[in-house]
Amino acid sequence: MKEKIPRVPTGIKGLDEMLGGGLLKKRHVLVTGGPGSGKTTFAMQFLYNGAEKFGDKGLFISLEEKSEKLVENLSQGFNWDLEKHLREGNIVITTVDKFDWDTLTDMLQSYVTRHKVRRVVIDPLTILRLNTRDTFEFRRKLIGLLGFLENLDCTVLLTSESQSLTREASTYTLEEFVVDGVIVLYNIPVRNERRRALEIVKMRGVAHSNNIYPFKITPKGIVVYQEEII
Amino acid sequence: MQAQAYVYHIGMHLDPKKLSKISGLKKVDGLELFEKSIGNLRIQVFLNGEIRAFVPGKTINELKEVLIVSGVKIVELLEEIKKQGYKFDVEEVFKNGHQMDFTYETPEGTRVKLKNEVAADLLKELIYSAHDIMPEFQAERNSVQAGENIGRRLVRIYKPKNTDELADAIVKYFKEQKIGIVTYKTKKDEKESNMKMYTFRVDECAVASGIPLVNKPVCHITRGLIRGAFCQFLELENVAVKETKCWGLGDTYCEFLMKVFPK
Ligand SMILES: Nc1ncnc2c1ncn2[C@@H]1O[C@H](COP(=O)(O)OP(=O)(O)O)[C@@H](O)[C@H]1O
Ligand SMILES: [Mg+2]
């Protein structure tokens, strides 16, 4: 048998169990869902747990929200000591002017090779697609970037905004074909309320759970209820 | 790559005339470099005040064992150097000895005749041959990394006090390495009032000069160099450098725009 690829635990309660330990090290995963489905929360929790529990440095490239606003929002919702990790440089939040690919990659390269960042988030990747000439060019650049990052010692989490609340096979996007794994976050109306749920749609090289599990966003962050099936 | 050598820094430039007076320290033929051998332990003294200790074929861990026994010889050598009229704390220098970082620098005195004269064909071949064996993206990243390493090093070597001095250091470096003739202009950044934007023009660029049109800029090494230098000096990462003119784009010189963007 081949040597097992080491895992990078997300530290999200219930999810690591579904994944059989965590994400695959040096691979990339896409977290997709509608607006407010919890993508940004998920992504930051991945970095926060990385710094807090596993001693991994993290880089958050925020393409939609300004860094200060993002920190402000997260500090309101969650009792994480994010400020401490920002101060100590364990987590860095930054953006890229005009979503310029070269600068994005130059910066990523510096953070990974020089500052030894081990977890990277790009939130949301979708904005880069809007700012790239055509789909072919976007695909070429994305494959290049992910291939490059795979050779470095870091695990990448990308987010993408999807329109529909539920999904059908026809709604697969280009990003979903390129990445190693896809996690979908749902926020489904059930009678007079919305229920959140999570599904691992694809995870190359992982024997993952195929069920859709409910999750809640709590002051501690996302908690997946692995015992309850939706 | 990992250097299997120990290094001590005296922290000042040494005069070869003075070094040649120290007994047991021999000048290497044709170079401005001094050596001493104790058994199989080799000690080299560089003009920039750097002292390297190593045993050919031995790893750093094996070297550490050798140094436990022979460390006193290094202290003796430091005392000898000090006697030549240099003011430094021998104990301090010895105590701060450490495993050397691998370096791509060419220390003064190690290429006496050729200095840093560059073979433009060879440099170009090394850069462009990467495209034959690896994806284009990787090849470009390799150049950016090389440039960035150099750019960051410039800050250490030239110790600029402000960004204009840093830009001057870049000009000087290109001149010394004979890899291009650099001039630059500055402009106020309307958005970030306390920051200047720099436009660097590179004539006779060693990487691009004479290449045919490829409809994209090719001087990733220079882009990385400028970015690395500013990132290191400003202690920031949010520095963007864009190559706006290049032989690859049909121009006859190269041009780079540097700006700091908001986080
Ligand atoms: N402490 C909390 N308890 C419950 N829900 C919260 C808490 N903090 C934030 N939320 C909810 O989580 C959502 C955050 O979503 P976000 O991660 O920004 O989604 P996306 O990035 O997918 O748009 C908000 O809509 C908010 O309702
Ligand atoms: Mg979001």
Short mmCIF file of C-alpha atoms and ligand atoms in Angstrom, two decimals:
data_model
loop_
_atom_site.label_atom_id
_atom_site.label_comp_id
_atom_site.label_asym_id
_atom_site.label_seq_id
_atom_site.Cartn_x
_atom_site.Cartn_y
_atom_site.Cartn_z
CA MET A 1 0.00 0.00 0.00
CA LYS A 2 1.13 3.52 -0.70
CA GLU A 3 2.13 5.84 2.10
CA LYS A 4 -0.86 7.73 3.46
CA ILE A 5 -1.14 11.44 2.70
CA PRO A 6 -1.03 13.34 6.00
CA ARG A 7 -4.25 15.07 7.03
CA VAL A 8 -4.86 18.70 7.91
CA PRO A 9 -7.67 18.78 10.47
CA THR A 10 -10.19 21.57 9.98
CA GLY A 11 -10.88 21.49 13.72
CA ILE A 12 -14.59 21.86 12.83
CA LYS A 13 -16.53 19.60 15.14
CA GLY A 14 -18.13 16.74 13.24
CA LEU A 15 -16.49 17.53 9.91
CA ASP A 16 -13.09 15.95 10.55
CA GLU A 17 -14.92 12.74 11.46
CA MET A 18 -16.80 12.87 8.14
CA LEU A 19 -13.50 13.32 6.33
CA GLY A 20 -11.73 10.55 8.20
CA GLY A 21 -9.31 12.98 9.89
CA GLY A 22 -9.31 16.17 7.88
CA LEU A 23 -8.37 17.59 4.49
CA LEU A 24 -5.50 16.08 2.56
CA LYS A 25 -2.29 18.00 3.13
CA LYS A 26 -1.06 20.17 0.21
CA ARG A 27 -4.34 19.65 -1.66
CA HIS A 28 -7.08 22.16 -2.34
CA VAL A 29 -10.75 22.19 -1.54
CA LEU A 30 -13.60 24.41 -2.67
CA VAL A 31 -16.33 25.44 -0.25
CA THR A 32 -19.37 26.53 -2.19
CA GLY A 33 -22.81 27.80 -1.23
CA GLY A 34 -25.28 30.66 -1.55
CA PRO A 35 -24.92 34.06 0.12
CA GLY A 36 -24.93 33.76 3.92
CA SER A 37 -24.44 29.99 3.79
CA GLY A 38 -21.32 30.25 5.98
CA LYS A 39 -18.44 30.08 3.49
CA THR A 40 -16.42 32.91 5.01
CA THR A 41 -17.06 31.58 8.51
CA PHE A 42 -15.95 28.10 7.44
CA ALA A 43 -12.81 29.46 5.82
CA MET A 44 -11.78 31.58 8.79
CA GLN A 45 -12.52 28.77 11.21
CA PHE A 46 -10.14 26.57 9.20
CA LEU A 47 -7.40 29.17 9.68
CA TYR A 48 -8.29 30.01 13.25
CA ASN A 49 -8.25 26.37 14.36
CA GLY A 50 -5.04 25.91 12.42
CA ALA A 51 -3.34 28.65 14.41
CA GLU A 52 -5.04 27.98 17.74
CA LYS A 53 -4.97 24.18 17.84
CA PHE A 54 -2.38 23.00 15.36
CA GLY A 55 0.27 25.72 15.27
CA ASP A 56 -0.18 26.35 11.52
CA LYS A 57 0.27 29.83 10.11
CA GLY A 58 -2.61 30.99 7.93
CA LEU A 59 -3.16 33.50 5.14
CA PHE A 60 -6.64 34.84 4.32
CA ILE A 61 -6.92 36.60 0.96
CA SER A 62 -10.17 38.50 1.21
CA LEU A 63 -11.35 39.67 -2.19
CA GLU A 64 -14.83 40.83 -1.25
CA GLU A 65 -14.62 42.37 2.20
CA LYS A 66 -12.00 44.80 3.49
CA SER A 67 -9.77 43.22 6.14
CA GLU A 68 -10.99 45.47 8.99
CA LYS A 69 -14.64 44.86 8.14
CA LEU A 70 -14.08 41.11 8.01
CA VAL A 71 -12.41 41.10 11.43
CA GLU A 72 -15.15 43.32 12.82
CA ASN A 73 -17.91 41.01 11.57
CA LEU A 74 -16.20 37.89 12.85
CA SER A 75 -15.46 39.45 16.25
CA GLN A 76 -19.18 40.26 16.61
CA GLY A 77 -20.39 36.76 15.79
CA PHE A 78 -17.77 34.53 17.38
CA ASN A 79 -15.87 34.34 20.61
CA TRP A 80 -12.57 33.58 18.90
CA ASP A 81 -9.49 35.52 19.91
CA LEU A 82 -8.71 36.38 16.31
CA GLU A 83 -6.99 39.63 17.26
CA LYS A 84 -4.33 37.72 19.20
CA HIS A 85 -3.40 35.62 16.19
CA LEU A 86 -3.43 38.67 13.92
CA ARG A 87 -1.15 40.50 16.32
CA GLU A 88 1.22 37.57 16.61
CA GLY A 89 1.28 37.11 12.85
CA ASN A 90 -0.13 33.57 13.00
CA ILE A 91 -2.96 34.72 10.76
CA VAL A 92 -2.63 37.37 8.07
CA ILE A 93 -5.60 38.91 6.29
CA THR A 94 -4.95 40.79 3.09
CA THR A 95 -6.52 41.66 -0.21
CA VAL A 96 -5.17 42.18 -3.73
CA ASP A 97 -5.64 45.41 -5.58
CA LYS A 98 -7.63 45.01 -8.78
CA PHE A 99 -7.42 41.23 -8.38
CA ASP A 100 -4.25 41.08 -10.37
CA TRP A 101 -3.14 37.43 -10.79
CA ASP A 102 0.59 38.17 -10.86
CA THR A 103 0.49 40.09 -7.61
CA LEU A 104 -1.79 37.51 -6.04
CA THR A 105 0.70 34.79 -6.91
CA ASP A 106 3.77 36.84 -5.99
CA MET A 107 2.27 37.51 -2.60
CA LEU A 108 1.20 33.91 -2.03
CA GLN A 109 4.68 32.75 -2.94
CA SER A 110 6.28 35.12 -0.42
CA TYR A 111 3.93 34.11 2.34
CA VAL A 112 4.41 30.41 1.77
CA THR A 113 8.15 30.30 1.09
CA ARG A 114 9.24 33.08 3.43
CA HIS A 115 6.68 33.31 6.20
CA LYS A 116 5.99 29.57 6.22
CA VAL A 117 2.24 29.93 5.87
CA ARG A 118 0.66 26.44 5.88
CA ARG A 119 -3.05 27.19 5.32
CA VAL A 120 -4.28 29.52 2.60
CA VAL A 121 -7.80 30.83 1.95
CA ILE A 122 -8.99 32.73 -1.12
CA ASP A 123 -12.46 34.15 -0.40
CA PRO A 124 -14.19 34.21 -2.82
CA LEU A 125 -12.43 32.73 -5.80
CA THR A 126 -15.45 33.69 -7.91
CA ILE A 127 -14.28 37.31 -8.03
CA LEU A 128 -11.10 36.28 -9.81
CA ARG A 129 -13.22 34.64 -12.50
CA LEU A 130 -15.15 37.85 -13.06
CA ASN A 131 -11.87 39.70 -13.45
CA THR A 132 -10.29 37.30 -15.95
CA ARG A 133 -10.66 37.81 -19.69
CA ASP A 134 -12.35 34.52 -20.52
CA THR A 135 -13.20 31.15 -19.02
CA PHE A 136 -10.33 29.39 -20.74
CA GLU A 137 -7.83 31.90 -19.37
CA PHE A 138 -9.32 31.55 -15.88
CA ARG A 139 -9.05 27.78 -16.00
CA ARG A 140 -5.45 27.94 -17.22
CA LYS A 141 -4.48 30.36 -14.47
CA LEU A 142 -6.31 28.48 -11.76
CA ILE A 143 -4.73 25.15 -12.73
CA GLY A 144 -1.33 26.84 -12.84
CA LEU A 145 -1.77 28.41 -9.42
CA LEU A 146 -3.10 25.29 -7.74
CA GLY A 147 -0.41 23.11 -9.31
CA PHE A 148 2.23 25.53 -8.09
CA LEU A 149 0.83 25.63 -4.55
CA GLU A 150 0.67 21.84 -4.47
CA ASN A 151 4.45 21.73 -4.71
CA LEU A 152 4.79 24.04 -1.75
CA ASP A 153 3.93 23.03 1.76
CA CYS A 154 0.43 24.48 2.09
CA THR A 155 -3.21 23.41 2.01
CA VAL A 156 -5.60 25.67 0.13
CA LEU A 157 -9.26 26.42 0.77
CA LEU A 158 -11.17 28.34 -1.88
CA THR A 159 -14.74 29.57 -1.61
CA SER A 160 -17.22 30.16 -4.39
CA GLU A 161 -20.60 31.78 -4.48
CA SER A 162 -23.35 29.64 -5.99
CA GLN A 163 -26.73 30.97 -6.96
CA SER A 164 -29.20 28.22 -6.18
CA LEU A 165 -29.94 27.03 -2.66
CA THR A 166 -30.15 23.40 -3.68
CA ARG A 167 -28.05 21.85 -6.37
CA GLU A 168 -28.50 19.80 -9.47
CA ALA A 169 -25.88 18.09 -11.57
CA SER A 170 -26.14 20.80 -14.19
CA THR A 171 -24.93 23.49 -11.79
CA TYR A 172 -21.36 22.17 -11.56
CA THR A 173 -19.03 25.03 -12.17
CA LEU A 174 -15.64 25.10 -13.72
CA GLU A 175 -13.87 25.46 -10.37
CA GLU A 176 -15.48 22.27 -9.13
CA PHE A 177 -13.82 20.24 -11.87
CA VAL A 178 -10.37 21.67 -11.22
CA VAL A 179 -10.16 21.29 -7.44
CA ASP A 180 -9.45 18.12 -5.41
CA GLY A 181 -12.49 18.47 -3.20
CA VAL A 182 -15.85 20.20 -2.99
CA ILE A 183 -17.85 20.88 0.16
CA VAL A 184 -21.32 22.37 -0.30
CA LEU A 185 -23.06 24.47 2.34
CA TYR A 186 -26.85 24.61 2.14
CA ASN A 187 -29.25 27.01 3.80
CA ILE A 188 -32.62 25.49 3.01
CA PRO A 189 -36.03 26.93 3.88
CA VAL A 190 -38.04 24.35 5.82
CA ARG A 191 -41.55 25.63 6.60
CA ASN A 192 -40.99 28.98 8.31
CA GLU A 193 -37.25 28.67 9.01
CA ARG A 194 -33.99 27.92 7.31
CA ARG A 195 -31.89 24.87 8.06
CA ARG A 196 -28.18 24.71 7.43
CA ALA A 197 -26.61 21.55 6.07
CA LEU A 198 -23.30 20.40 4.70
CA GLU A 199 -22.31 17.83 2.10
CA ILE A 200 -18.98 16.53 0.88
CA VAL A 201 -19.59 16.22 -2.85
CA LYS A 202 -16.11 15.25 -3.88
CA MET A 203 -12.81 14.59 -2.11
CA ARG A 204 -10.15 12.92 -4.27
CA GLY A 205 -8.38 10.17 -2.37
CA VAL A 206 -10.64 10.24 0.68
CA ALA A 207 -13.28 7.69 1.68
CA HIS A 208 -15.68 10.33 2.94
CA SER A 209 -19.22 10.24 4.24
CA ASN A 210 -21.89 10.61 1.54
CA ASN A 211 -24.62 11.91 3.80
CA ILE A 212 -25.88 15.44 4.12
CA TYR A 213 -25.50 16.53 7.73
CA PRO A 214 -27.09 19.46 9.51
CA PHE A 215 -24.83 22.12 10.98
CA LYS A 216 -25.28 25.19 13.13
CA ILE A 217 -23.37 28.43 13.28
CA THR A 218 -22.73 29.03 16.98
CA PRO A 219 -20.55 31.53 18.84
CA LYS A 220 -17.84 28.85 18.68
CA GLY A 221 -18.21 28.66 14.91
CA ILE A 222 -19.59 25.92 12.71
CA VAL A 223 -20.62 22.69 14.44
CA VAL A 224 -21.66 19.72 12.29
CA TYR A 225 -24.14 17.25 13.78
CA GLN A 226 -22.80 14.03 12.39
CA GLU A 227 -25.30 11.85 14.24
CA GLU A 228 -28.30 13.43 12.56
CA ILE A 229 -28.93 12.83 8.91
CA ILE A 230 -31.11 15.33 7.05
CA MET B 1 20.05 23.26 -0.25
CA GLN B 2 21.56 23.21 3.21
CA ALA B 3 25.02 24.51 3.97
CA GLN B 4 27.04 22.00 5.99
CA ALA B 5 29.25 24.73 7.39
CA TYR B 6 29.48 26.90 10.45
CA VAL B 7 29.85 30.64 10.15
CA TYR B 8 31.07 33.42 12.42
CA HIS B 9 30.67 37.12 11.64
CA ILE B 10 33.30 39.59 12.82
CA GLY B 11 31.04 42.34 11.51
CA MET B 12 33.65 44.45 9.71
CA HIS B 13 35.60 44.48 6.49
CA LEU B 14 39.09 42.95 6.78
CA ASP B 15 42.24 44.16 5.08
CA PRO B 16 44.06 41.42 3.11
CA LYS B 17 47.41 42.96 4.03
CA LYS B 18 46.69 42.53 7.71
CA LEU B 19 45.36 39.01 7.25
CA SER B 20 48.51 37.91 5.45
CA LYS B 21 50.52 38.76 8.60
CA ILE B 22 48.73 36.11 10.64
CA SER B 23 50.79 32.94 10.91
CA GLY B 24 49.16 29.77 9.64
CA LEU B 25 46.65 31.74 7.60
CA LYS B 26 47.40 31.26 3.90
CA LYS B 27 46.13 33.31 1.00
CA VAL B 28 44.47 31.13 -1.62
CA ASP B 29 46.30 31.48 -4.91
CA GLY B 30 44.69 34.04 -7.21
CA LEU B 31 41.89 34.90 -4.78
CA GLU B 32 41.44 37.39 -1.96
CA LEU B 33 40.57 34.59 0.44
CA PHE B 34 42.51 33.22 3.41
CA GLU B 35 42.54 29.66 4.68
CA LYS B 36 43.76 27.64 7.60
CA SER B 37 43.59 23.87 8.00
CA ILE B 38 43.63 22.08 11.32
CA GLY B 39 43.58 18.35 10.63
CA ASN B 40 40.66 17.99 8.25
CA LEU B 41 38.88 21.08 9.63
CA ARG B 42 39.08 23.94 7.15
CA ILE B 43 38.67 27.55 8.20
CA GLN B 44 38.19 30.28 5.60
CA VAL B 45 38.42 33.99 6.27
CA PHE B 46 36.57 36.28 3.83
CA LEU B 47 37.23 39.98 3.39
CA ASN B 48 33.67 40.82 4.47
CA GLY B 49 34.53 39.56 7.95
CA GLU B 50 32.92 36.18 7.54
CA ILE B 51 34.65 33.06 8.86
CA ARG B 52 33.50 29.66 7.66
CA ALA B 53 34.41 26.34 9.27
CA PHE B 54 33.75 22.99 7.63
CA VAL B 55 35.09 19.50 7.04
CA PRO B 56 34.68 18.39 3.42
CA GLY B 57 32.38 15.37 3.24
CA LYS B 58 31.05 15.78 6.76
CA THR B 59 27.56 16.87 7.71
CA ILE B 60 26.74 19.72 10.02
CA ASN B 61 26.13 17.32 12.92
CA GLU B 62 29.49 15.66 12.45
CA LEU B 63 31.03 19.12 12.17
CA LYS B 64 29.51 20.14 15.49
CA GLU B 65 31.36 17.25 17.14
CA VAL B 66 34.61 18.37 15.53
CA LEU B 67 34.02 21.92 16.75
CA ILE B 68 33.53 20.80 20.34
CA VAL B 69 37.19 19.72 20.23
CA SER B 70 38.60 22.32 17.82
CA GLY B 71 36.50 25.34 18.74
CA VAL B 72 39.43 26.68 20.71
CA LYS B 73 41.38 26.95 17.43
CA ILE B 74 38.74 29.30 16.09
CA VAL B 75 38.93 31.43 19.23
CA GLU B 76 42.73 31.57 18.76
CA LEU B 77 42.30 32.69 15.16
CA LEU B 78 39.81 35.38 16.22
CA GLU B 79 42.33 36.62 18.82
CA GLU B 80 45.00 36.78 16.09
CA ILE B 81 42.73 38.81 13.82
CA LYS B 82 41.86 41.13 16.69
CA LYS B 83 45.59 41.74 17.32
CA GLN B 84 45.78 43.25 13.83
CA GLY B 85 43.88 46.24 15.20
CA TYR B 86 40.22 45.29 14.82
CA LYS B 87 37.84 46.08 17.67
CA PHE B 88 35.37 43.28 18.36
CA ASP B 89 34.38 40.97 21.17
CA VAL B 90 35.98 37.58 20.45
CA GLU B 91 33.74 35.72 22.86
CA GLU B 92 30.61 37.31 21.39
CA VAL B 93 31.58 36.48 17.81
CA PHE B 94 32.39 32.90 18.75
CA LYS B 95 29.19 32.47 20.74
CA ASN B 96 27.07 33.72 17.83
CA GLY B 97 28.50 31.19 15.40
CA HIS B 98 25.76 29.23 13.67
CA GLN B 99 24.97 26.87 10.82
CA MET B 100 25.45 28.91 7.71
CA ASP B 101 22.51 29.65 5.42
CA PHE B 102 23.07 28.54 1.88
CA THR B 103 24.02 31.62 -0.10
CA TYR B 104 23.95 32.59 -3.76
CA GLU B 105 26.01 35.67 -3.11
CA THR B 106 29.47 35.85 -4.62
CA PRO B 107 31.50 37.23 -1.72
CA GLU B 108 34.16 39.80 -2.51
CA GLY B 109 37.49 38.20 -3.30
CA THR B 110 36.16 34.92 -4.67
CA ARG B 111 36.10 36.02 -8.34
CA VAL B 112 39.04 38.39 -8.46
CA LYS B 113 39.45 38.59 -12.23
CA LEU B 114 35.90 38.16 -13.46
CA LYS B 115 34.11 39.83 -10.55
CA ASN B 116 30.40 39.66 -11.32
CA GLU B 117 30.71 39.94 -15.07
CA VAL B 118 27.69 38.14 -16.39
CA ALA B 119 27.44 35.84 -19.38
CA ALA B 120 24.16 37.06 -20.85
CA ASP B 121 23.70 33.99 -23.07
CA LEU B 122 24.14 31.64 -20.15
CA LEU B 123 21.81 33.64 -17.94
CA LYS B 124 19.14 33.68 -20.62
CA GLU B 125 19.54 29.97 -21.30
CA LEU B 126 19.15 29.15 -17.61
CA ILE B 127 16.01 31.21 -17.38
CA TYR B 128 14.34 30.13 -20.60
CA SER B 129 15.35 26.45 -20.54
CA ALA B 130 13.06 26.04 -17.53
CA HIS B 131 10.19 26.46 -19.99
CA ASP B 132 11.33 23.31 -21.83
CA ILE B 133 10.97 21.03 -18.84
CA MET B 134 8.29 22.44 -16.56
CA PRO B 135 4.90 24.11 -16.85
CA GLU B 136 5.15 27.75 -17.83
CA PHE B 137 3.64 28.81 -14.52
CA GLN B 138 6.36 26.99 -12.57
CA ALA B 139 9.11 28.35 -14.78
CA GLU B 140 7.91 31.90 -14.18
CA ARG B 141 7.66 31.31 -10.43
CA ASN B 142 11.23 30.07 -10.42
CA SER B 143 12.38 33.39 -11.89
CA VAL B 144 10.25 35.40 -9.48
CA GLN B 145 11.77 33.52 -6.56
CA ALA B 146 15.31 34.15 -7.80
CA GLY B 147 14.54 37.84 -8.18
CA GLU B 148 12.89 38.06 -4.82
CA ASN B 149 15.84 36.43 -3.08
CA ILE B 150 18.19 38.97 -4.64
CA GLY B 151 15.89 41.91 -3.93
CA ARG B 152 15.64 41.07 -0.25
CA ARG B 153 19.37 40.59 -0.03
CA LEU B 154 19.96 44.09 -1.48
CA VAL B 155 18.41 45.61 1.62
CA ARG B 156 20.89 43.73 3.79
CA ILE B 157 23.86 44.61 1.63
CA TYR B 158 23.20 48.29 0.87
CA LYS B 159 21.31 49.19 4.09
CA PRO B 160 19.20 51.95 2.46
CA LYS B 161 17.62 54.53 4.77
CA ASN B 162 14.64 55.39 2.58
CA THR B 163 12.94 54.14 -0.56
CA ASP B 164 14.96 56.45 -2.83
CA GLU B 165 18.16 54.95 -1.46
CA LEU B 166 16.62 51.54 -2.03
CA ALA B 167 15.88 52.44 -5.66
CA ASP B 168 19.49 53.66 -5.96
CA ALA B 169 20.66 50.31 -4.61
CA ILE B 170 18.69 48.56 -7.35
CA VAL B 171 20.33 50.82 -9.95
CA LYS B 172 23.75 50.06 -8.51
CA TYR B 173 23.14 46.33 -8.36
CA PHE B 174 22.13 46.15 -12.02
CA LYS B 175 25.22 48.13 -12.91
CA GLU B 176 27.59 45.98 -10.87
CA GLN B 177 26.08 42.75 -12.16
CA LYS B 178 26.02 44.19 -15.67
CA ILE B 179 22.47 42.95 -16.13
CA GLY B 180 20.92 46.23 -17.23
CA ILE B 181 21.00 50.02 -17.06
CA VAL B 182 18.34 51.18 -14.65
CA THR B 183 16.80 54.60 -14.23
CA TYR B 184 13.74 55.45 -12.20
CA LYS B 185 11.07 58.08 -11.64
CA THR B 186 8.77 58.60 -8.71
CA LYS B 187 5.22 59.83 -8.51
CA LYS B 188 2.94 60.56 -5.60
CA ASP B 189 0.31 57.93 -4.96
CA GLU B 190 -3.01 59.78 -4.88
CA LYS B 191 -4.64 57.04 -2.80
CA GLU B 192 -1.89 56.42 -0.26
CA SER B 193 -0.61 59.92 0.44
CA ASN B 194 2.49 58.84 2.34
CA MET B 195 3.65 56.42 -0.35
CA LYS B 196 5.43 57.03 -3.60
CA MET B 197 5.00 54.98 -6.76
CA TYR B 198 8.18 54.08 -8.63
CA THR B 199 8.65 53.50 -12.33
CA PHE B 200 11.86 51.65 -13.15
CA ARG B 201 13.16 51.66 -16.70
CA VAL B 202 15.68 48.96 -17.63
CA ASP B 203 17.74 49.42 -20.78
CA GLU B 204 19.96 46.65 -22.12
CA CYS B 205 18.21 44.14 -19.88
CA ALA B 206 20.19 40.88 -19.82
CA VAL B 207 17.05 38.74 -19.74
CA ALA B 208 14.98 40.33 -22.48
CA SER B 209 17.24 42.27 -24.84
CA GLY B 210 16.77 41.03 -28.38
CA ILE B 211 14.09 38.45 -27.73
CA PRO B 212 11.28 38.34 -30.29
CA LEU B 213 7.74 39.42 -29.61
CA VAL B 214 5.87 36.87 -27.46
CA ASN B 215 3.06 39.21 -26.44
CA LYS B 216 3.84 38.97 -22.76
CA PRO B 217 6.44 40.43 -20.44
CA VAL B 218 9.30 38.02 -19.67
CA CYS B 219 11.34 39.72 -16.93
CA HIS B 220 9.82 37.89 -13.99
CA ILE B 221 13.19 37.94 -12.28
CA THR B 222 13.31 41.73 -12.32
CA ARG B 223 9.72 41.99 -11.20
CA GLY B 224 10.50 39.68 -8.29
CA LEU B 225 13.67 41.62 -7.50
CA ILE B 226 11.93 44.98 -7.27
CA ARG B 227 9.06 43.52 -5.27
CA GLY B 228 11.39 41.61 -2.92
CA ALA B 229 13.49 44.71 -2.28
CA PHE B 230 10.49 46.89 -1.39
CA CYS B 231 8.78 44.16 0.66
CA GLN B 232 11.93 43.62 2.68
CA PHE B 233 12.61 47.30 3.20
CA LEU B 234 9.04 48.30 4.06
CA GLU B 235 8.41 45.07 5.98
CA LEU B 236 5.20 44.64 4.01
CA GLU B 237 3.88 42.09 1.57
CA ASN B 238 1.26 44.21 -0.16
CA VAL B 239 3.56 45.48 -2.86
CA ALA B 240 2.56 45.10 -6.50
CA VAL B 241 5.04 45.28 -9.35
CA LYS B 242 3.80 45.17 -12.91
CA GLU B 243 5.97 44.93 -15.99
CA THR B 244 4.42 47.41 -18.38
CA LYS B 245 7.03 47.43 -21.14
CA CYS B 246 9.27 44.62 -22.33
CA TRP B 247 11.04 43.30 -25.42
CA GLY B 248 8.51 40.47 -25.18
CA LEU B 249 5.76 43.05 -25.67
CA GLY B 250 7.49 44.62 -28.63
CA ASP B 251 9.31 47.41 -26.76
CA THR B 252 13.04 47.98 -26.91
CA TYR B 253 13.46 48.44 -23.18
CA CYS B 254 11.65 47.20 -20.08
CA GLU B 255 9.61 49.15 -17.57
CA PHE B 256 8.18 48.27 -14.18
CA LEU B 257 5.61 50.02 -12.05
CA MET B 258 5.85 49.54 -8.28
CA LYS B 259 3.15 50.51 -5.84
CA VAL B 260 2.01 49.64 -2.35
CA PHE B 261 -1.68 48.73 -2.31
CA PRO B 262 -4.06 48.89 0.65
CA LYS B 263 -4.37 45.67 2.67
N1 LIG C 1 -22.73 33.63 16.40
C1 LIG C 1 -23.55 33.32 15.39
N2 LIG C 1 -24.60 32.50 15.60
C2 LIG C 1 -25.42 32.17 14.60
N3 LIG C 1 -25.28 32.61 13.33
C3 LIG C 1 -24.26 33.43 13.08
C4 LIG C 1 -23.34 33.82 14.07
N4 LIG C 1 -22.43 34.62 13.51
C5 LIG C 1 -22.76 34.72 12.20
N5 LIG C 1 -23.86 34.00 11.94
C6 LIG C 1 -24.52 33.82 10.64
O1 LIG C 1 -23.61 33.28 9.74
C7 LIG C 1 -23.72 33.90 8.51
C8 LIG C 1 -22.32 34.20 8.07
O2 LIG C 1 -22.18 33.83 6.84
P1 LIG C 1 -20.84 34.01 6.05
O3 LIG C 1 -19.85 33.05 6.59
O4 LIG C 1 -20.44 35.41 5.93
O5 LIG C 1 -21.46 33.47 4.70
P2 LIG C 1 -20.99 33.58 3.21
O6 LIG C 1 -19.54 33.84 3.25
O7 LIG C 1 -21.35 32.22 2.69
O8 LIG C 1 -21.80 34.64 2.59
C9 LIG C 1 -24.47 35.19 8.67
O9 LIG C 1 -25.50 35.23 7.74
C10 LIG C 1 -25.02 35.11 10.05
O10 LIG C 1 -26.43 34.98 9.99
MG MG C 2 -18.47 35.50 2.38
#
